[in-house]
Short mmCIF file of C-alpha atoms and ligand atoms in Angstrom, two decimals:
data_model
loop_
_atom_site.label_atom_id
_atom_site.label_comp_id
_atom_site.label_asym_id
_atom_site.label_seq_id
_atom_site.Cartn_x
_atom_site.Cartn_y
_atom_site.Cartn_z
CA MET D 1 34.98 222.67 220.51
CA ILE D 2 33.98 222.44 216.83
CA HIS D 3 36.18 224.07 214.21
CA TYR D 4 33.98 225.71 211.54
CA ASP D 5 34.65 226.64 207.94
CA ILE D 6 33.23 230.07 208.66
CA CYS D 7 32.43 232.01 211.84
CA ILE D 8 30.32 235.14 211.63
CA ILE D 9 30.22 237.70 214.42
CA GLY D 10 26.83 239.41 214.45
CA ALA D 11 23.35 237.99 213.88
CA GLY D 12 21.88 241.10 212.24
CA ALA D 13 20.78 241.65 208.64
CA ALA D 14 24.36 241.38 207.35
CA GLY D 15 25.44 238.39 209.46
CA LEU D 16 22.28 236.37 208.75
CA SER D 17 22.53 237.05 205.00
CA ALA D 18 26.23 236.18 204.99
CA GLY D 19 25.41 232.97 206.85
CA ILE D 20 22.79 231.96 204.27
CA ALA D 21 25.16 232.61 201.34
CA ALA D 22 28.01 230.69 202.99
CA ALA D 23 25.87 227.74 204.11
CA GLU D 24 24.21 227.50 200.68
CA HIS D 25 27.71 226.83 199.33
CA GLY D 26 27.98 223.85 201.64
CA ARG D 27 30.15 225.40 204.35
CA SER D 28 29.81 224.76 208.07
CA VAL D 29 28.81 228.07 209.62
CA LEU D 30 28.57 229.40 213.17
CA ILE D 31 26.86 232.75 213.85
CA ILE D 32 27.72 234.35 217.19
CA ASP D 33 25.92 237.26 218.81
CA LYS D 34 26.09 238.98 222.16
CA ASN D 35 22.29 239.30 222.25
CA LYS D 36 19.90 236.67 223.54
CA LYS D 37 17.97 236.76 220.26
CA ALA D 38 19.15 236.94 216.65
CA GLY D 39 18.01 239.91 214.55
CA MET D 40 17.29 242.19 217.53
CA LYS D 41 17.69 245.39 215.54
CA LEU D 42 15.83 244.05 212.52
CA TYR D 43 12.68 243.57 214.61
CA ALA D 44 12.66 247.32 215.34
CA THR D 45 13.30 248.60 211.82
CA GLY D 46 10.78 250.72 209.94
CA ASN D 47 8.71 251.13 213.11
CA GLY D 48 8.33 247.36 213.25
CA ARG D 49 7.49 247.13 209.53
CA CYS D 50 11.07 246.74 208.22
CA ASN D 51 11.74 249.09 205.32
CA ILE D 52 14.00 246.64 203.51
CA ALA D 53 14.84 248.51 200.29
CA ASN D 54 14.23 251.55 198.12
CA SER D 55 13.87 251.73 194.35
CA HIS D 56 15.28 255.27 194.13
CA MET D 57 19.05 255.02 193.84
CA ALA D 58 21.49 257.91 193.60
CA PHE D 59 24.98 258.68 194.83
CA CYS D 60 23.61 260.93 197.56
CA CYS D 61 21.53 258.08 199.05
CA TYR D 62 24.83 256.80 200.47
CA TYR D 63 26.33 260.24 201.16
CA ASP D 64 28.46 260.01 197.99
CA ASN D 65 30.17 256.83 199.20
CA SER D 66 31.54 255.35 195.96
CA PHE D 67 32.40 252.00 197.60
CA ALA D 68 28.76 251.40 198.54
CA CYS D 69 27.36 252.67 195.24
CA GLU D 70 29.75 250.56 193.18
CA LEU D 71 28.93 247.40 195.11
CA LEU D 72 25.18 247.98 194.99
CA GLY D 73 24.84 249.07 191.37
CA GLU D 74 21.82 250.88 189.94
CA THR D 75 18.98 248.62 191.04
CA PRO D 76 19.98 246.99 194.34
CA TYR D 77 16.36 246.88 195.48
CA LEU D 78 15.66 244.20 192.85
CA ASP D 79 18.39 242.02 194.39
CA VAL D 80 16.93 242.50 197.87
CA ILE D 81 13.39 241.71 196.64
CA SER D 82 14.65 238.60 194.88
CA PHE D 83 16.53 237.48 198.03
CA MET D 84 13.33 237.99 200.05
CA GLU D 85 11.21 236.15 197.47
CA LYS D 86 13.54 233.14 197.73
CA LEU D 87 13.02 233.18 201.49
CA GLY D 88 9.25 233.29 200.92
CA VAL D 89 8.81 236.93 201.91
CA LYS D 90 6.54 238.87 199.54
CA CYS D 91 7.20 242.60 199.45
CA TYR D 92 5.25 245.65 198.38
CA SER D 93 6.30 249.19 197.55
CA LYS D 94 4.88 252.46 198.78
CA ASN D 95 6.37 255.33 196.75
CA GLY D 96 9.49 253.24 196.15
CA TYR D 97 9.92 252.23 199.81
CA TYR D 98 9.77 248.42 200.11
CA TYR D 99 8.26 246.51 203.04
CA PRO D 100 7.24 242.89 203.60
CA CYS D 101 3.55 242.43 202.66
CA SER D 102 2.85 241.31 206.24
CA ASN D 103 4.02 244.77 207.40
CA GLN D 104 5.92 242.90 210.10
CA ALA D 105 9.67 242.98 210.56
CA SER D 106 9.40 239.63 212.36
CA THR D 107 8.43 238.02 209.01
CA VAL D 108 11.89 238.89 207.67
CA VAL D 109 13.74 237.72 210.79
CA TRP D 110 11.85 234.41 210.93
CA ALA D 111 12.40 233.74 207.23
CA LEU D 112 16.15 234.37 207.54
CA LEU D 113 16.40 232.16 210.63
CA ASP D 114 14.31 229.33 209.12
CA ARG D 115 16.54 229.30 206.05
CA LEU D 116 19.65 229.16 208.23
CA ARG D 117 18.20 226.32 210.34
CA SER D 118 17.33 224.37 207.19
CA LEU D 119 20.99 224.73 206.18
CA ASN D 120 22.11 223.41 209.60
CA THR D 121 23.80 226.64 210.62
CA ASP D 122 24.83 226.79 214.27
CA PHE D 123 24.09 229.75 216.55
CA LEU D 124 25.75 230.93 219.70
CA GLN D 125 23.71 233.65 221.43
CA ASN D 126 24.52 235.64 224.56
CA THR D 127 28.19 235.51 223.63
CA MET D 128 30.24 238.68 223.40
CA ILE D 129 33.51 238.03 221.57
CA ASP D 130 36.21 240.23 223.12
CA ASP D 131 39.39 238.88 221.55
CA ILE D 132 40.33 237.30 218.24
CA VAL D 133 43.62 235.54 217.56
CA ARG D 134 44.80 234.74 214.07
CA ASP D 135 47.02 231.67 213.68
CA SER D 136 48.02 229.29 210.89
CA LYS D 137 44.66 227.46 211.08
CA GLY D 138 42.52 230.58 210.87
CA TYR D 139 40.70 232.51 213.58
CA ARG D 140 40.22 231.69 217.28
CA LEU D 141 37.47 233.60 219.06
CA PHE D 142 37.54 234.33 222.78
CA LYS D 143 35.17 235.52 225.49
CA ASN D 144 36.67 236.40 228.89
CA ASN D 145 39.94 234.60 227.96
CA LYS D 146 38.03 231.41 227.13
CA GLU D 147 38.17 230.10 223.57
CA ILE D 148 34.61 229.90 222.24
CA ALA D 149 35.05 228.78 218.64
CA SER D 150 37.51 228.67 215.75
CA SER D 151 37.19 228.81 211.98
CA ASP D 152 39.11 229.00 208.71
CA LYS D 153 37.37 232.22 207.74
CA LEU D 154 35.85 234.99 209.77
CA ILE D 155 33.18 237.49 208.72
CA LEU D 156 32.75 240.60 210.85
CA CYS D 157 29.11 241.74 210.81
CA CYS D 158 29.20 243.54 214.16
CA GLY D 159 27.02 246.46 213.06
CA GLY D 160 27.39 249.91 214.59
CA LEU D 161 26.94 251.47 218.01
CA SER D 162 23.42 252.82 217.48
CA ALA D 163 20.48 251.74 219.61
CA PRO D 164 22.25 250.13 222.59
CA ALA D 165 18.79 249.26 223.93
CA LEU D 166 18.56 246.81 221.02
CA GLY D 167 21.88 245.27 221.99
CA ALA D 168 24.49 247.35 220.16
CA PRO D 169 27.87 247.01 221.88
CA SER D 170 29.75 249.88 223.53
CA GLU D 171 32.50 251.62 221.61
CA GLU D 172 35.05 250.11 223.96
CA ASP D 173 33.79 246.56 223.35
CA MET D 174 33.66 247.10 219.61
CA PHE D 175 37.23 248.39 219.50
CA LYS D 176 38.53 245.44 221.50
CA ILE D 177 38.01 243.05 218.62
CA TYR D 178 38.93 245.52 215.88
CA SER D 179 42.21 246.34 217.58
CA SER D 180 42.96 242.65 218.15
CA LEU D 181 42.84 242.36 214.34
CA LYS D 182 44.67 245.69 213.82
CA LEU D 183 41.89 246.97 211.55
CA LYS D 184 41.78 250.49 210.18
CA VAL D 185 38.70 252.03 211.82
CA ASN D 186 37.24 255.51 211.26
CA VAL D 187 36.04 257.35 214.36
CA PRO D 188 32.37 256.51 215.03
CA SER D 189 29.60 258.95 215.85
CA PRO D 190 25.80 258.66 215.93
CA MET D 191 23.77 259.66 212.89
CA LEU D 192 20.20 259.37 211.59
CA CYS D 193 19.21 260.93 214.88
CA PRO D 194 17.55 264.11 216.23
CA ILE D 195 19.59 267.28 216.69
CA ILE D 196 19.77 269.24 219.92
CA THR D 197 19.72 272.98 219.27
CA LYS D 198 20.96 275.86 221.42
CA GLU D 199 17.68 277.81 221.19
CA ASP D 200 14.87 277.36 223.70
CA MET D 201 12.33 275.27 221.77
CA THR D 202 9.67 274.78 224.44
CA LYS D 203 7.18 277.19 222.83
CA ILE D 204 7.14 275.25 219.54
CA SER D 205 7.54 271.75 220.92
CA GLY D 206 5.11 269.39 219.20
CA VAL D 207 4.80 271.44 215.98
CA ARG D 208 5.29 269.51 212.71
CA VAL D 209 5.76 271.24 209.37
CA ASN D 210 6.54 270.27 205.83
CA ALA D 211 9.72 272.24 205.19
CA ARG D 212 12.81 272.67 203.10
CA VAL D 213 15.82 272.24 205.35
CA SER D 214 19.31 273.42 204.43
CA ILE D 215 22.75 273.57 205.99
CA ASN D 216 26.17 274.89 205.06
CA LYS D 217 28.34 271.81 205.29
CA ILE D 218 31.48 272.50 207.27
CA HIS D 219 34.86 270.86 206.86
CA LEU D 220 36.06 270.19 210.36
CA SER D 221 39.72 269.93 211.15
CA GLY D 222 38.79 266.87 213.21
CA ILE D 223 35.80 265.56 215.10
CA GLU D 224 36.22 265.42 218.83
CA HIS D 225 36.05 261.85 219.92
CA LYS D 226 33.81 261.72 222.94
CA GLY D 227 32.93 258.06 222.72
CA HIS D 228 29.79 258.45 224.77
CA ASP D 229 26.07 258.80 224.20
CA ILE D 230 26.08 262.43 223.26
CA SER D 231 28.67 263.42 220.71
CA SER D 232 29.73 267.01 220.25
CA LYS D 233 31.72 268.58 217.49
CA LYS D 234 34.76 270.78 217.26
CA ILE D 235 34.53 274.43 216.35
CA PRO D 236 34.86 274.67 212.57
CA GLU D 237 38.12 275.98 211.21
CA THR D 238 37.08 276.38 207.60
CA ILE D 239 33.66 276.77 206.09
CA ASP D 240 33.08 275.78 202.50
CA HIS D 241 30.13 277.98 201.53
CA ASP D 242 29.62 276.12 198.28
CA SER D 243 28.58 273.00 200.13
CA ILE D 244 24.92 273.73 200.71
CA ILE D 245 22.91 270.61 201.42
CA ALA D 246 19.12 270.86 201.18
CA GLU D 247 16.25 268.42 201.50
CA GLU D 248 12.48 268.68 201.82
CA GLY D 249 10.37 266.73 204.30
CA GLU D 250 8.56 266.83 207.61
CA VAL D 251 10.35 268.55 210.48
CA GLN D 252 9.27 267.91 214.05
CA PHE D 253 10.06 270.57 216.64
CA THR D 254 10.67 269.10 220.08
CA ASP D 255 11.52 270.56 223.49
CA TYR D 256 15.22 269.78 222.90
CA GLY D 257 15.56 270.56 219.18
CA LEU D 258 14.67 269.07 215.81
CA SER D 259 13.59 265.65 214.64
CA GLY D 260 12.04 263.93 211.63
CA ILE D 261 13.49 262.03 208.68
CA VAL D 262 14.90 265.08 206.93
CA ILE D 263 16.71 266.07 210.17
CA PHE D 264 17.95 262.48 210.63
CA ASN D 265 19.45 262.64 207.14
CA MET D 266 21.17 265.97 207.96
CA SER D 267 22.69 264.55 211.15
CA TYR D 268 25.41 262.95 209.03
CA TYR D 269 26.95 266.34 208.22
CA ASP D 270 28.98 268.80 210.24
CA PHE D 271 27.35 272.23 210.41
CA ASP D 272 26.72 274.98 212.91
CA LYS D 273 23.43 276.46 211.62
CA ILE D 274 20.40 274.74 210.19
CA TYR D 275 17.86 276.75 208.16
CA ILE D 276 14.22 275.76 207.88
CA ASP D 277 11.93 277.17 205.20
CA ILE D 278 8.56 276.50 206.79
CA LEU D 279 6.61 277.79 203.77
CA PRO D 280 8.33 276.21 200.74
CA GLU D 281 5.21 276.80 198.62
CA MET D 282 5.86 280.59 198.40
CA SER D 283 8.89 282.73 197.63
CA GLU D 284 10.00 285.35 200.15
CA GLU D 285 8.86 288.14 197.81
CA GLU D 286 5.39 286.61 197.33
CA LEU D 287 5.02 286.24 201.08
CA SER D 288 6.11 289.81 201.71
CA GLU D 289 3.67 291.13 199.10
CA SER D 290 0.80 289.06 200.54
CA LEU D 291 1.47 290.34 204.05
CA LYS D 292 1.45 293.92 202.78
CA ILE D 293 -1.92 293.33 201.08
CA PHE D 294 -3.33 291.92 204.33
CA ARG D 295 -1.97 294.97 206.18
CA GLU D 296 -4.07 297.13 203.84
CA ASN D 297 -7.23 295.04 203.70
CA ASN D 298 -7.37 293.43 207.16
CA SER D 299 -5.81 296.13 209.28
CA SER D 300 -7.81 295.23 212.42
CA ARG D 301 -6.58 291.62 212.62
CA SER D 302 -3.56 290.71 214.78
CA ILE D 303 -0.13 289.89 213.36
CA HIS D 304 -0.58 286.43 214.90
CA ALA D 305 -3.91 285.82 213.12
CA ILE D 306 -2.55 286.94 209.76
CA LEU D 307 0.62 284.79 210.02
CA ASN D 308 -1.53 281.85 211.10
CA GLY D 309 -3.13 282.05 207.66
CA PHE D 310 0.23 280.92 206.31
CA ILE D 311 1.88 278.88 209.08
CA ASN D 312 1.14 276.94 212.28
CA ASP D 313 -0.19 279.21 215.07
CA LYS D 314 2.43 278.25 217.70
CA MET D 315 5.12 278.84 215.11
CA ALA D 316 3.60 282.22 214.18
CA GLU D 317 3.71 283.33 217.83
CA TYR D 318 7.30 282.07 218.23
CA ILE D 319 8.52 283.92 215.12
CA ILE D 320 6.84 287.22 216.04
CA ILE D 321 8.34 287.18 219.55
CA ARG D 322 11.78 285.93 218.47
CA TYR D 323 12.30 288.17 215.45
CA LEU D 324 10.20 291.29 216.17
CA GLU D 325 10.09 291.26 219.98
CA LYS D 326 6.47 292.43 219.69
CA SER D 327 3.25 291.12 221.16
CA PRO D 328 1.60 288.73 218.65
CA LYS D 329 -1.70 290.41 219.56
CA GLU D 330 -0.68 293.73 218.03
CA SER D 331 -2.54 294.67 214.91
CA ILE D 332 -1.03 293.89 211.50
CA SER D 333 -1.37 297.58 210.67
CA SER D 334 1.41 298.32 213.20
CA LEU D 335 4.01 296.57 211.02
CA SER D 336 6.46 298.62 208.97
CA ASP D 337 7.73 297.41 205.58
CA ASP D 338 11.02 296.46 207.24
CA GLU D 339 9.22 294.40 209.88
CA ILE D 340 7.26 292.59 207.16
CA SER D 341 10.57 291.82 205.44
CA ILE D 342 11.99 290.48 208.73
CA LEU D 343 8.97 288.21 209.22
CA SER D 344 9.03 286.95 205.62
CA SER D 345 12.72 286.24 205.83
CA ALA D 346 12.33 284.44 209.18
CA ILE D 347 9.57 282.20 207.81
CA LYS D 348 11.68 281.33 204.76
CA LYS D 349 14.93 280.91 206.69
CA LEU D 350 14.18 280.08 210.29
CA SER D 351 17.59 279.39 211.77
CA PHE D 352 18.71 277.17 214.64
CA THR D 353 22.15 276.61 216.10
CA PHE D 354 23.62 273.11 216.32
CA ASP D 355 24.48 272.11 219.86
CA ARG D 356 24.95 268.35 219.68
CA LEU D 357 23.52 265.13 218.32
CA TYR D 358 20.95 263.31 220.40
CA GLY D 359 23.23 260.30 220.82
CA TYR D 360 23.49 256.62 220.03
CA GLN D 361 20.40 255.68 222.03
CA HIS D 362 18.21 257.67 219.60
CA SER D 363 20.20 257.05 216.43
CA GLN D 364 19.44 254.60 213.65
CA ALA D 365 22.94 254.35 212.19
CA THR D 366 26.58 254.92 213.04
CA LYS D 367 29.01 257.03 211.05
CA GLY D 368 32.51 255.55 210.96
CA GLY D 369 33.57 251.94 211.41
CA ILE D 370 35.94 249.72 209.44
CA SER D 371 37.45 251.83 206.67
CA THR D 372 36.31 250.80 203.18
CA ASP D 373 39.87 251.58 201.98
CA SER D 374 40.96 248.43 203.76
CA VAL D 375 38.35 246.18 202.10
CA ASN D 376 38.28 244.63 198.60
CA ILE D 377 35.01 245.55 196.93
CA ASN D 378 34.76 242.39 194.80
CA ASN D 379 34.56 240.02 197.79
CA MET D 380 34.41 242.16 200.98
CA SER D 381 37.68 240.66 202.20
CA VAL D 382 39.98 242.75 204.36
CA LYS D 383 43.12 243.61 202.40
CA ASN D 384 46.29 241.77 203.42
CA GLU D 385 44.36 239.61 205.93
CA HIS D 386 43.69 236.24 204.40
CA GLY D 387 40.31 234.82 205.36
CA LEU D 388 38.92 237.93 207.03
CA PHE D 389 35.75 239.59 205.65
CA ALA D 390 33.45 242.40 206.77
CA ALA D 391 29.91 243.47 205.84
CA GLY D 392 26.98 245.66 206.83
CA GLU D 393 27.11 248.58 209.18
CA ALA D 394 30.42 247.38 210.65
CA LEU D 395 31.93 249.15 207.65
CA ASP D 396 32.12 252.91 207.25
CA VAL D 397 29.09 253.01 204.92
CA GLN D 398 25.91 254.92 205.73
CA GLY D 399 22.68 255.27 203.85
CA LYS D 400 19.90 257.79 204.31
CA CYS D 401 16.59 256.86 205.89
CA GLY D 402 14.37 254.85 203.57
CA GLY D 403 15.67 251.27 203.40
CA TYR D 404 19.21 252.10 202.28
CA ASN D 405 20.98 250.72 205.34
CA LEU D 406 19.21 247.38 205.25
CA MET D 407 19.74 247.16 201.50
CA TRP D 408 23.47 247.63 202.13
CA ALA D 409 23.51 245.15 205.03
CA PHE D 410 21.71 242.38 203.08
CA LEU D 411 23.68 242.73 199.85
CA SER D 412 27.14 243.27 201.35
CA GLY D 413 26.41 240.34 203.70
CA LEU D 414 25.47 238.06 200.80
CA ARG D 415 28.61 239.05 198.90
CA ALA D 416 30.88 238.45 201.90
CA GLY D 417 29.25 235.10 202.71
CA GLU D 418 29.51 233.81 199.16
CA ALA D 419 33.11 235.00 198.77
CA ALA D 420 34.18 233.50 202.10
CA ALA D 421 32.60 230.17 201.10
CA LYS D 422 34.20 230.07 197.66
CA ASP D 423 37.59 231.17 198.94
CA ILE D 424 38.01 228.06 201.12
C1 LIG R 501 15.20 251.84 215.41
C2 LIG R 501 15.88 251.58 214.10
C3 LIG R 501 15.12 251.53 212.95
C4 LIG R 501 15.75 251.32 211.71
N1 LIG R 501 14.95 251.21 210.60
C5 LIG R 501 15.55 250.96 209.41
C6 LIG R 501 14.75 250.74 208.26
O1 LIG R 501 13.51 250.69 208.31
N2 LIG R 501 15.41 250.54 207.07
C7 LIG R 501 16.77 250.52 206.99
O2 LIG R 501 17.31 250.35 205.87
N3 LIG R 501 17.53 250.66 208.07
C8 LIG R 501 16.97 250.85 209.28
N4 LIG R 501 17.75 250.97 210.40
C9 LIG R 501 19.21 250.76 210.26
C10 LIG R 501 19.46 249.24 210.10
O3 LIG R 501 18.70 248.55 211.06
C11 LIG R 501 20.93 248.86 210.28
O4 LIG R 501 21.76 249.64 209.46
C12 LIG R 501 21.14 247.39 209.92
O5 LIG R 501 20.26 246.58 210.68
C13 LIG R 501 22.58 246.96 210.19
O6 LIG R 501 22.67 245.57 210.06
P1 LIG R 501 24.00 244.85 210.51
O7 LIG R 501 23.74 243.40 210.39
O8 LIG R 501 25.16 245.42 209.81
O9 LIG R 501 24.18 245.23 212.05
P2 LIG R 501 23.25 244.90 213.31
O10 LIG R 501 21.87 244.61 212.94
O11 LIG R 501 23.52 245.98 214.28
O12 LIG R 501 23.86 243.53 213.86
C14 LIG R 501 25.15 243.47 214.44
C15 LIG R 501 25.10 242.43 215.52
O13 LIG R 501 26.44 242.16 215.96
C16 LIG R 501 26.42 241.91 217.34
N5 LIG R 501 27.77 242.13 217.86
C17 LIG R 501 28.53 243.25 217.74
N6 LIG R 501 29.74 243.06 218.30
C18 LIG R 501 29.74 241.79 218.79
C19 LIG R 501 30.71 241.02 219.47
N7 LIG R 501 31.92 241.51 219.77
N8 LIG R 501 30.40 239.75 219.83
C20 LIG R 501 29.18 239.23 219.54
N9 LIG R 501 28.21 239.93 218.89
C21 LIG R 501 28.49 241.19 218.51
C22 LIG R 501 25.39 242.89 217.87
O14 LIG R 501 24.85 242.43 219.09
C23 LIG R 501 24.35 242.89 216.74
O15 LIG R 501 23.30 241.98 217.00
C24 LIG R 501 17.16 251.17 211.63
C25 LIG R 501 17.91 251.21 212.82
C26 LIG R 501 17.30 251.40 214.03
C27 LIG R 501 18.12 251.42 215.29
#
């Protein structure tokens, strides 16, 4: 069994980047992954196009995580583009979202792997590490009680629990190695995923609208730890009404609830109601006034037909039945001023009740993981654990949709790999 300078657990964006940085500093490197293929998740990113970075950078892109923002700085996308250029991957931007020019995620995976092979990095696939022992020589890695490899330094790039179909480990498996190292880990839950609502959505399933979505963020006394596909949340004990979070984008209504990027981004927060303004172009007053004018001038048309002039027809029918309990076929002239106000308010603040998240199998990122409090930002080393490093989604860092998670994985991986190599 070869003893390496550096072992890396995880052959994803973070692990492969860490491997390149470490091997470029002349270290012997072994990358281990439980999957048959390296970069399994990377192949699926950005609908197969790999949204590797984003030029828009703000605190909120990482849910106000100061650790991530400090490490990445103001223009992290330039660092990712430069890393890709060195690997021979040309990138282009569409509205600030960066992709490889080939529009193929495989281009990025192959370039990372070719660079690693040229640096004589070793790989061990199909190998799930389930125990780690620290001794005076470094780290000894085990699978089913059999020692697989050992190294002076160890970099944990184990990712999160999202997308088990792409090889993500179970929570139990993940915790086995974290507890063997006594790491401080924050409770995981799925995020960047659809939301299941309590309302019956079948009548509006398939509708897509450009909307302004808002929630009242809730401070929970503690999130129930289910540890399975579908996570649920505890009843809120305190509600901070100042914490309104809002974002505009496309919302997709499905038979189980809500989906779309803006909903994915909201899935990070704890809330019990989600409000959807399906006509952000008009104020509630303008809408009310317009409906009153139509009531005067088009009195023979149905409520449904008039609302359809403003919003999707399935949605118009749903709102009339849900909020007025009237037949959509009734004439607009039958509406009172109060009923017009109810309709206008419903269109501007269509509300749905949170039931649960759609689960890890439909989520693109995991909330929780190794606490950033236990990691040194300058080199990604775990505090008070000589020779142990962590990077990527294994840490409790989450970005919004749009290239932020890969940007974090690549750059934190490079930093950890370089630091581990120099530290030897
Ligand atoms: C469908 C989908 C699309 C996405 N699209 C985008 C996008 O376009 N842009 C973006 O920025 N982000 C996207 N993301 C999120 C992004 O892919 C991840 O945040 C990022 O890939 C994380 O990289 P990582 O290296 O930290 O972890 P991962 O890529 O998850 O790699 C971790 C690896 O560690 C291995 N592993 C874990 N534990 C062990 C163990 N004990 N022993 C051996 N191996 C182990 C796992 O098998 C896995 O291969 C997407 C995610 C999904 C699921």
